[in-house]
Amino acid sequence: MPWNAQDRRRHEGEEAARTLTAAVEAADDEALADGLEDVEPMPPRGARARVDGRDVVVSWQPVPGPAGPVTYRVVRRTGRAGTAREVAVGELSGTEITDTEAPVGTDARYAVVAVHGGRAVSEPVETSPVTITPEVCDLRVRAGEASVTASWQAPAEAVRVDAWRREGAAPRGPGDGVRVETDGAGFRDRDVRPDAEYFYRVRAVYLTSNGHARASEGLVRRATPGPPPPPVLDLAVSADGGTGVRVHWTRPPRGRVVLRVGPEPSRWEPGAVVGPDEAAAHGPEAVREPEPEPVPGPEPVREGDPGPGRERAELLLGAGISHVLAVTVAGDRAVVGRSVRIATAPPVGGLRAERFDTSVRLGWTWPDEAAAALVSWTPETPGGPEHTRGPDGSGSARCTRRQYGADGGFEAAMGSDPVRVSVRTVVVTGGEEAVGAPVSVTVPGRAVISYRVETAGLLRRERVVHLVADRACAMPEVSVVYAEGEVQPHSGAQGRVLATLPSRRLDAGERVSVRVRPPRGSGPGWLMCFAAADDDRAARLRQPSVKELRL
């Protein structure tokens, strides 16, 4: 954008000021520096004023000047040309000042000048006019069965108060809707219909120094004349897993239902009529989960739909104990309905399980709010002080977050059969516990394959090894191992493999046998069976007595 003449002169003046300042600093001449204090500084730029409540904030941009201190002096100007009045607001080295004594209802302009060395003053820069127009105080709008009344306290500087009414939406300004006659402190509007929703905008009007009327933006209130709306008495709340809940209620014939969530039960009895602000004291309006995207065609029936005549909502609550309150709102009236207590807790994440013979080890990710977890399983668990055995063989245990961290997870003996394990978080709120939805995992069982060793042959130097499974399973590859010495071997690597049984499927009670001839040694020896490495998770070998294993 090309510069105009004023911009060009300002730019040239700024460049000259920088050049002169640099020359003085280089010359280090005190007389020349003193003379510079009389040089007129450049005026500030970008001066603007904005209303902040009953104050006016004036700001500007700093400008380069000759060597020496530069301050900014701000003056407020009000009134017409012949009766204009100037009031000093302040002088400072910064670039913003707040005028706390600006008159109400009067156009005010602010002039800002740069002051160099306390003597030289720049040309003033003036802001656009601003006007402080406070709203009325203590505005109350009340709906009756056939009328709407309002009351307020007007600011002392206001010359009048206007009110406008519109049905279905708030009036945007004068002329938008129907003007309501006021007496300066309120109104009674009888030109209304029952059960219709009206919006009222109430504005304070001021007379500026130029004799023009200037109004505030206005306060908007909603009112619905008619009988008080009925309360919701059949509110139903059910957990939806995690911190989500499903809420159902019967749609009232008038008013709209607002769901509020608080940490305590409702302080009112159902049917109590209160103001919307009072109802808000129970807690904030509930956060609803986003509705699913519509599907073309007939609306599908969702599981848990409340049925005709009932409303449905899915809410997101915080972890812990909450009280959901239904409030029927019509205009300025709120009718309290039923309050329902609900306990919610976020579930664990990433549940994983690993079997070690008859024990199962669990791991999961804790939600931030959880302090403990309830672990349950079926069908088998050992007794013990920290475990509970159910009549059907099910078991349960409580695992605190500290125990989990110290042990690196959770582990319990759950038998060798397949087991269904569930973990539920526990959140403690105000001495009460909220238990989350279960997260489950199925842990496959581990079959037991027993083996026996019998002597065979005329000289009883051969051995027959019989293996039998207690239930159907996948038998791993099994090695028959001979080892010399007094110490019993613990792996196939500690001896000599005499035979190998390949992996196969075994039915319950099915027997597999193999005949071997151990070598003749000079001392005692052992004959044992071992599963192939990393191939014994689905089944384990149960050895016979030591008498059978010794040679």
XYZ file of C-alpha atoms in Angstrom:
551
model
C 0.000 0.000 0.000
C 1.573 3.376 -0.983
C 2.282 5.911 1.748
C 0.462 9.202 1.927
C 2.250 12.480 2.604
C 1.701 12.328 6.358
C 3.142 8.786 6.598
C 6.142 9.839 4.533
C 6.836 12.861 6.749
C 6.521 10.710 9.871
C 8.917 8.107 8.476
C 11.424 10.809 7.490
C 11.159 12.345 10.954
C 11.802 9.010 12.636
C 14.854 8.387 10.477
C 16.185 11.855 11.257
C 15.679 11.285 14.971
C 17.619 8.014 14.854
C 20.443 9.622 12.905
C 20.664 12.569 15.296
C 20.639 10.326 18.343
C 23.445 8.204 16.918
C 25.503 11.322 16.179
C 25.115 12.675 19.713
C 26.129 9.358 21.242
C 29.189 9.202 18.971
C 30.231 12.817 19.712
C 29.750 12.498 23.474
C 28.989 16.241 23.593
C 27.056 17.270 26.751
C 26.042 20.654 25.331
C 24.707 19.023 22.204
C 22.843 16.438 24.322
C 21.245 19.214 26.420
C 20.133 20.913 23.272
C 18.463 17.792 22.048
C 16.045 17.918 25.003
C 14.334 20.828 23.268
C 13.826 18.861 20.045
C 10.148 18.056 19.484
C 9.621 14.246 19.534
C 7.575 12.342 16.985
C 3.918 11.783 17.979
C 2.896 8.296 19.171
C 1.088 5.997 16.763
C -1.925 3.664 16.914
C -3.681 5.406 19.794
C -6.958 3.670 20.644
C -9.450 3.581 23.500
C -11.720 0.712 24.582
C -14.368 0.369 27.283
C -13.689 -2.157 30.040
C -16.714 -2.193 32.340
C -16.858 1.275 33.893
C -13.241 2.058 32.905
C -11.571 3.107 29.650
C -8.234 1.605 28.624
C -6.076 3.815 26.364
C -3.098 2.323 24.501
C -0.598 3.428 21.839
C 2.658 2.424 20.183
C 6.014 3.874 21.253
C 7.958 5.996 18.784
C 11.678 6.561 18.370
C 12.966 9.858 19.634
C 16.210 11.733 20.260
C 18.460 10.794 23.144
C 16.921 11.320 26.553
C 13.822 10.172 28.429
C 10.457 10.119 26.598
C 7.126 9.931 28.438
C 3.525 9.966 27.232
C 0.867 12.368 28.506
C -2.826 11.392 28.192
C -5.744 13.846 28.331
C -9.480 13.070 28.248
C -11.643 15.395 26.093
C -15.425 15.616 26.498
C -18.165 18.003 25.434
C -18.945 19.922 22.269
C -16.526 22.196 20.460
C -17.619 25.325 22.316
C -17.853 23.709 25.730
C -15.151 21.073 25.376
C -13.435 20.060 28.576
C -10.019 18.514 29.053
C -8.968 16.453 32.075
C -5.463 15.068 32.560
C -5.496 11.293 32.969
C -1.796 10.743 33.607
C 1.756 10.722 32.303
C 3.899 7.575 32.110
C 6.726 5.947 30.237
C 4.655 2.892 29.269
C 2.176 2.473 26.429
C -1.145 1.857 28.230
C -3.171 3.656 30.889
C -6.589 3.025 32.486
C -8.997 5.899 33.092
C -11.047 4.948 36.156
C -12.926 8.258 36.351
C -14.398 8.481 32.857
C -17.950 9.917 32.920
C -20.861 7.564 32.166
C -23.048 8.183 29.121
C -20.720 10.792 27.615
C -18.610 10.611 24.478
C -14.953 10.782 25.441
C -11.877 11.145 23.244
C -8.319 10.751 24.451
C -5.333 12.763 23.229
C -1.865 11.263 23.648
C 1.361 13.303 23.260
C 5.015 12.304 23.579
C 7.082 14.430 26.003
C 10.866 14.616 25.546
C 13.096 15.614 28.427
C 10.099 16.988 30.302
C 9.927 20.025 27.973
C 9.428 19.265 24.288
C 5.958 17.990 23.404
C 4.874 16.262 20.192
C 1.719 16.874 18.267
C -1.302 15.151 19.936
C -2.816 11.974 18.566
C -6.538 11.532 19.329
C -8.520 8.289 19.696
C -11.976 7.617 18.343
C -14.789 8.507 20.777
C -15.937 5.896 23.305
C -18.934 5.899 25.623
C -19.427 4.018 28.884
C -22.960 2.628 28.933
C -23.483 0.402 31.995
C -26.292 -2.144 32.052
C -29.145 -2.081 34.533
C -28.538 -3.899 37.826
C -30.481 -6.724 39.508
C -32.585 -7.499 36.448
C -35.321 -10.026 37.322
C -37.883 -11.333 34.849
C -40.724 -13.496 36.206
C -43.388 -15.333 34.244
C -46.906 -15.752 35.572
C -49.775 -17.716 34.097
C -50.969 -14.806 31.910
C -48.255 -12.139 32.156
C -44.536 -11.442 32.452
C -43.151 -8.937 34.953
C -39.675 -7.465 35.294
C -37.803 -5.267 37.733
C -34.344 -3.682 37.756
C -32.237 -0.906 39.183
C -31.295 1.697 36.595
C -27.894 3.464 36.678
C -28.158 7.032 37.996
C -26.782 8.471 34.736
C -29.369 6.731 32.516
C -32.160 8.948 31.112
C -34.498 5.948 30.565
C -34.664 2.165 30.216
C -36.057 0.471 27.091
C -37.432 -3.084 26.840
C -38.099 -5.086 23.681
C -39.827 -8.449 23.367
C -39.532 -11.125 20.695
C -40.958 -14.613 20.484
C -38.583 -17.522 19.849
C -35.337 -15.505 19.695
C -33.712 -12.556 21.436
C -34.337 -9.074 19.990
C -31.235 -7.816 18.228
C -31.913 -4.171 18.979
C -34.465 -1.321 18.723
C -37.208 -2.099 16.249
C -36.583 -5.852 16.353
C -39.668 -7.234 18.058
C -42.291 -5.470 20.165
C -41.501 -2.563 22.441
C -42.741 -3.053 26.017
C -43.874 -0.065 28.057
C -41.771 0.445 31.204
C -42.082 2.666 34.259
C -38.307 3.153 34.605
C -37.924 0.426 37.223
C -39.784 -2.465 35.576
C -42.745 -3.560 33.467
C -45.772 -5.867 33.415
C -46.362 -7.399 29.975
C -49.892 -8.843 29.587
C -49.778 -9.157 25.804
C -48.431 -12.727 25.945
C -49.731 -16.246 25.268
C -49.431 -19.203 27.669
C -46.679 -21.735 26.893
C -45.041 -19.414 24.336
C -41.322 -18.693 24.804
C -40.458 -14.977 24.878
C -37.117 -13.185 25.018
C -36.742 -9.690 26.500
C -33.834 -7.299 25.929
C -33.545 -4.527 28.537
C -31.242 -1.584 27.693
C -30.170 1.501 29.631
C -30.247 4.699 27.490
C -27.891 7.657 28.014
C -27.646 11.181 26.534
C -24.196 12.057 25.193
C -22.572 15.496 25.343
C -23.651 16.005 21.708
C -27.280 15.459 22.663
C -27.511 12.021 21.042
C -29.093 8.989 22.709
C -26.694 6.085 23.318
C -27.932 2.755 24.698
C -26.164 -0.161 26.333
C -25.995 -3.501 24.544
C -28.758 -4.781 26.793
C -29.412 -7.820 28.973
C -31.519 -10.695 27.624
C -33.891 -12.803 29.706
C -36.222 -15.635 28.709
C -39.761 -16.138 30.021
C -42.543 -18.643 29.315
C -45.901 -17.615 30.769
C -48.359 -20.298 31.834
C -48.639 -22.821 34.652
C -45.353 -24.036 36.179
C -43.886 -26.927 34.173
C -44.268 -30.391 35.730
C -41.270 -32.023 37.412
C -39.576 -35.144 36.046
C -40.328 -37.852 38.625
C -39.283 -40.988 36.710
C -35.638 -40.202 35.945
C -33.681 -43.444 35.407
C -29.880 -43.587 35.293
C -27.821 -46.679 34.483
C -24.097 -47.176 34.052
C -22.876 -47.578 30.488
C -19.350 -48.702 31.313
C -16.521 -46.429 32.335
C -17.738 -42.930 33.161
C -20.641 -42.958 30.705
C -24.264 -43.357 31.836
C -27.620 -43.684 30.092
C -30.475 -41.474 31.274
C -34.204 -41.888 30.508
C -37.221 -39.811 31.493
C -40.766 -39.088 30.344
C -41.037 -35.993 28.188
C -43.006 -33.284 30.101
C -45.861 -31.507 28.283
C -44.170 -28.099 28.707
C -40.742 -26.754 29.473
C -37.358 -28.225 28.657
C -35.453 -30.692 30.816
C -31.960 -29.789 32.010
C -29.803 -32.472 33.629
C -27.428 -31.214 36.297
C -24.705 -33.243 38.006
C -23.484 -32.566 41.530
C -21.450 -34.311 44.233
C -24.298 -34.191 46.787
C -27.987 -35.208 46.738
C -30.538 -32.570 45.762
C -31.268 -30.054 48.491
C -34.863 -29.646 47.289
C -37.862 -31.916 47.339
C -39.267 -32.916 43.928
C -41.757 -30.291 42.751
C -39.965 -27.316 44.319
C -39.988 -24.194 42.117
C -36.677 -22.310 42.051
C -34.892 -19.870 39.774
C -32.520 -21.162 37.085
C -29.566 -19.670 38.957
C -30.605 -21.507 42.121
C -30.878 -24.794 40.235
C -27.370 -24.247 38.895
C -26.103 -24.416 42.486
C -26.652 -28.205 42.425
C -23.921 -28.560 39.823
C -23.058 -27.857 36.191
C -25.198 -28.996 33.301
C -24.326 -32.547 32.305
C -21.939 -33.100 29.398
C -23.695 -35.203 26.794
C -21.960 -37.667 24.520
C -22.232 -36.708 20.841
C -25.203 -38.184 19.032
C -24.371 -40.821 16.408
C -24.436 -39.779 12.771
C -27.901 -40.279 11.233
C -28.296 -43.284 8.965
C -30.337 -42.842 5.769
C -33.722 -44.562 5.845
C -35.874 -45.491 8.855
C -34.227 -44.805 12.198
C -32.932 -48.097 13.619
C -34.063 -49.286 17.029
C -31.160 -48.976 19.434
C -30.611 -51.364 22.280
C -31.935 -49.827 25.486
C -34.207 -47.325 23.714
C -36.658 -45.951 26.310
C -39.736 -46.353 24.140
C -42.334 -43.854 22.901
C -42.899 -40.756 25.006
C -39.557 -41.009 26.793
C -36.400 -39.019 26.241
C -32.900 -40.484 26.188
C -29.477 -39.002 26.848
C -25.997 -40.414 27.234
C -23.835 -38.482 29.665
C -20.135 -38.325 30.460
C -19.542 -38.061 34.214
C -16.434 -37.737 36.282
C -15.100 -40.713 38.217
C -16.663 -41.276 41.642
C -20.118 -40.683 43.152
C -22.439 -38.311 41.262
C -26.045 -37.200 41.678
C -27.947 -36.540 38.448
C -30.820 -34.070 38.918
C -33.591 -33.446 36.381
C -34.812 -29.823 36.282
C -37.728 -28.700 34.106
C -37.102 -25.117 32.969
C -39.657 -22.737 31.498
C -38.497 -19.143 31.241
C -37.347 -17.953 34.640
C -38.868 -20.892 36.499
C -37.145 -24.174 37.217
C -39.045 -27.074 38.764
C -36.912 -29.637 40.553
C -37.478 -33.293 39.706
C -35.944 -36.565 40.809
C -32.274 -36.927 41.770
C -30.474 -40.241 41.146
C -27.201 -41.356 42.696
C -24.772 -43.107 40.347
C -21.258 -44.455 40.881
C -18.857 -44.425 37.930
C -15.236 -45.406 37.465
C -13.117 -45.649 34.308
C -12.099 -49.212 33.381
C -8.581 -50.592 33.273
C -6.846 -50.657 29.929
C -4.758 -53.251 28.152
C -5.685 -56.225 30.371
C -3.354 -59.152 29.708
C -2.944 -62.570 31.349
C -0.235 -65.225 31.387
C -0.500 -68.679 32.919
C 2.276 -70.259 34.999
C 1.144 -73.804 35.733
C -1.785 -73.327 38.133
C -1.091 -69.621 38.695
C -2.198 -66.740 36.475
C -0.370 -63.429 36.297
C -2.272 -60.286 35.223
C -1.189 -56.879 34.036
C -3.171 -53.778 33.068
C -2.975 -50.003 32.711
C -4.424 -48.036 35.627
C -6.681 -45.009 35.021
C -5.487 -41.973 36.958
C -8.490 -41.912 39.322
C -8.378 -45.582 40.435
C -6.919 -46.460 43.839
C -7.563 -50.222 43.770
C -8.985 -52.996 41.620
C -11.280 -55.959 42.297
C -10.124 -59.142 40.568
C -12.525 -62.087 40.242
C -12.240 -65.427 38.466
C -13.997 -68.751 37.933
C -14.055 -71.656 38.479
C -11.204 -72.404 40.925
C -8.988 -70.569 43.409
C -7.052 -71.608 46.498
C -8.128 -70.420 49.902
C -6.055 -67.945 51.817
C -6.290 -64.765 53.882
C -6.158 -62.484 50.834
C -8.406 -64.590 48.588
C -12.070 -65.508 48.871
C -13.399 -68.876 47.700
C -16.969 -68.889 46.433
C -19.361 -71.805 46.855
C -19.039 -72.609 43.134
C -15.253 -72.466 43.184
C -15.035 -68.849 42.013
C -12.570 -66.511 43.673
C -11.852 -62.834 44.169
C -9.098 -60.585 45.438
C -8.557 -56.881 46.045
C -5.384 -55.380 44.618
C -4.335 -51.887 45.644
C -2.371 -49.705 43.299
C 0.575 -49.760 45.699
C 0.578 -53.579 45.847
C 0.418 -53.767 42.067
C 3.414 -51.469 41.726
C 5.447 -53.317 44.344
C 4.761 -56.758 42.808
C 4.947 -55.636 39.198
C 1.442 -56.924 38.518
C -1.125 -59.245 40.097
C -0.757 -63.012 40.478
C -2.979 -65.670 42.050
C -3.355 -69.457 41.898
C -6.466 -70.180 39.822
C -6.104 -73.897 39.067
C -5.217 -75.599 35.834
C -8.682 -75.393 34.252
C -9.659 -72.595 31.859
C -10.556 -69.530 33.886
C -12.468 -66.317 33.167
C -10.821 -63.344 34.899
C -12.458 -59.924 35.373
C -10.897 -56.704 36.709
C -12.980 -53.767 38.001
C -11.485 -50.452 39.101
C -12.301 -48.842 42.451
C -12.471 -45.043 42.831
C -12.813 -43.601 46.347
C -14.778 -40.341 46.665
C -15.579 -38.809 50.036
C -15.275 -42.125 51.831
C -17.495 -43.902 49.283
C -16.338 -46.336 46.643
C -17.361 -46.377 43.007
C -16.700 -49.611 41.129
C -16.124 -49.537 37.381
C -17.344 -51.832 34.658
C -15.537 -55.189 34.450
C -12.870 -55.839 31.853
C -12.486 -59.587 31.254
C -10.095 -62.042 29.667
C -10.245 -65.821 29.278
C -7.103 -67.738 30.268
C -6.800 -71.185 28.652
C -6.423 -74.131 31.002
C -3.300 -76.254 31.380
C -3.695 -80.000 31.189
C -1.668 -82.403 33.377
C 0.104 -85.294 31.641
C 1.232 -87.909 34.138
C 3.895 -90.439 33.313
C 4.925 -93.781 34.858
C 8.128 -95.824 34.486
C 7.908 -99.655 34.524
C 10.631 -102.301 34.189
C 10.482 -104.715 31.265
C 12.491 -107.478 29.569
C 13.903 -110.778 30.819
C 16.728 -109.161 32.682
C 14.550 -106.168 33.708
C 17.064 -103.857 32.044
C 14.515 -102.148 29.801
C 11.955 -99.526 30.814
C 8.473 -98.665 29.455
C 7.357 -95.049 29.891
C 3.583 -94.496 29.841
C 2.070 -90.961 29.482
C -1.637 -90.236 30.063
C -3.517 -86.881 30.048
C -6.158 -85.980 32.609
C -8.190 -84.236 29.871
C -8.035 -83.565 26.150
C -5.026 -81.421 25.311
C -2.173 -80.801 22.891
C 0.735 -82.878 24.165
C 4.083 -81.138 23.594
C 7.117 -82.921 22.241
C 8.477 -85.076 25.109
C 12.019 -86.363 25.486
C 12.907 -89.465 27.590
C 16.270 -88.622 29.182
C 18.835 -90.778 31.004
C 21.252 -89.081 33.421
C 23.984 -90.554 35.623
C 24.716 -89.475 39.162
C 23.110 -88.945 42.528
C 21.568 -85.526 41.652
C 18.203 -85.554 39.913
C 18.345 -83.656 36.563
C 16.094 -80.645 35.969
C 16.266 -80.424 32.163
C 16.926 -82.599 29.161
C 20.270 -80.895 28.647
C 21.595 -82.598 31.795
C 21.344 -86.092 30.307
C 21.184 -88.272 27.220
C 18.007 -88.447 25.152
C 16.932 -92.074 24.668
C 13.634 -91.442 22.832
C 11.448 -88.578 21.641
C 7.661 -88.553 21.513
C 6.395 -86.070 18.907
C 3.719 -83.558 19.828
C 0.170 -84.737 19.212
C -3.432 -84.362 20.333
C -4.435 -86.484 23.338
C -7.934 -87.301 24.483
C -8.761 -87.509 28.156
C -7.362 -90.799 29.540
C -5.548 -91.671 26.314
C -2.170 -93.376 26.905
C 1.062 -93.041 24.926
C 3.962 -95.431 25.627
C 7.587 -95.836 24.569
C 10.148 -98.588 25.399
C 13.790 -97.669 26.024
C 16.981 -99.433 27.154
C 19.064 -97.260 29.515
C 22.845 -97.776 29.170
C 24.634 -99.788 31.863
C 26.397 -97.355 34.131
C 28.895 -97.785 36.926
C 26.710 -95.997 39.441
C 23.159 -94.748 40.122
C 21.162 -93.009 37.395
C 17.828 -91.405 36.506
C 15.206 -91.884 33.805
C 12.947 -88.824 33.375
C 10.676 -87.074 30.846
C 11.010 -83.423 29.810
C 8.897 -81.266 27.491
C 10.612 -79.483 24.628
C 11.679 -75.916 25.402
C 8.872 -73.272 25.119
C 6.384 -76.038 24.343
C 4.906 -76.739 27.771
C 2.429 -73.873 28.217
C -0.700 -75.886 27.282
C 0.229 -78.933 29.403
C 2.654 -79.862 32.155
C 4.326 -83.171 32.985
C 3.698 -84.704 36.402
C 6.492 -87.061 37.403
C 5.987 -90.288 39.379
C 7.697 -91.192 42.650
C 11.469 -90.979 42.912
C 11.559 -94.771 43.308
C 10.344 -95.199 39.720
C 12.785 -92.630 38.369
C 15.891 -94.055 40.023
C 17.848 -96.747 38.191
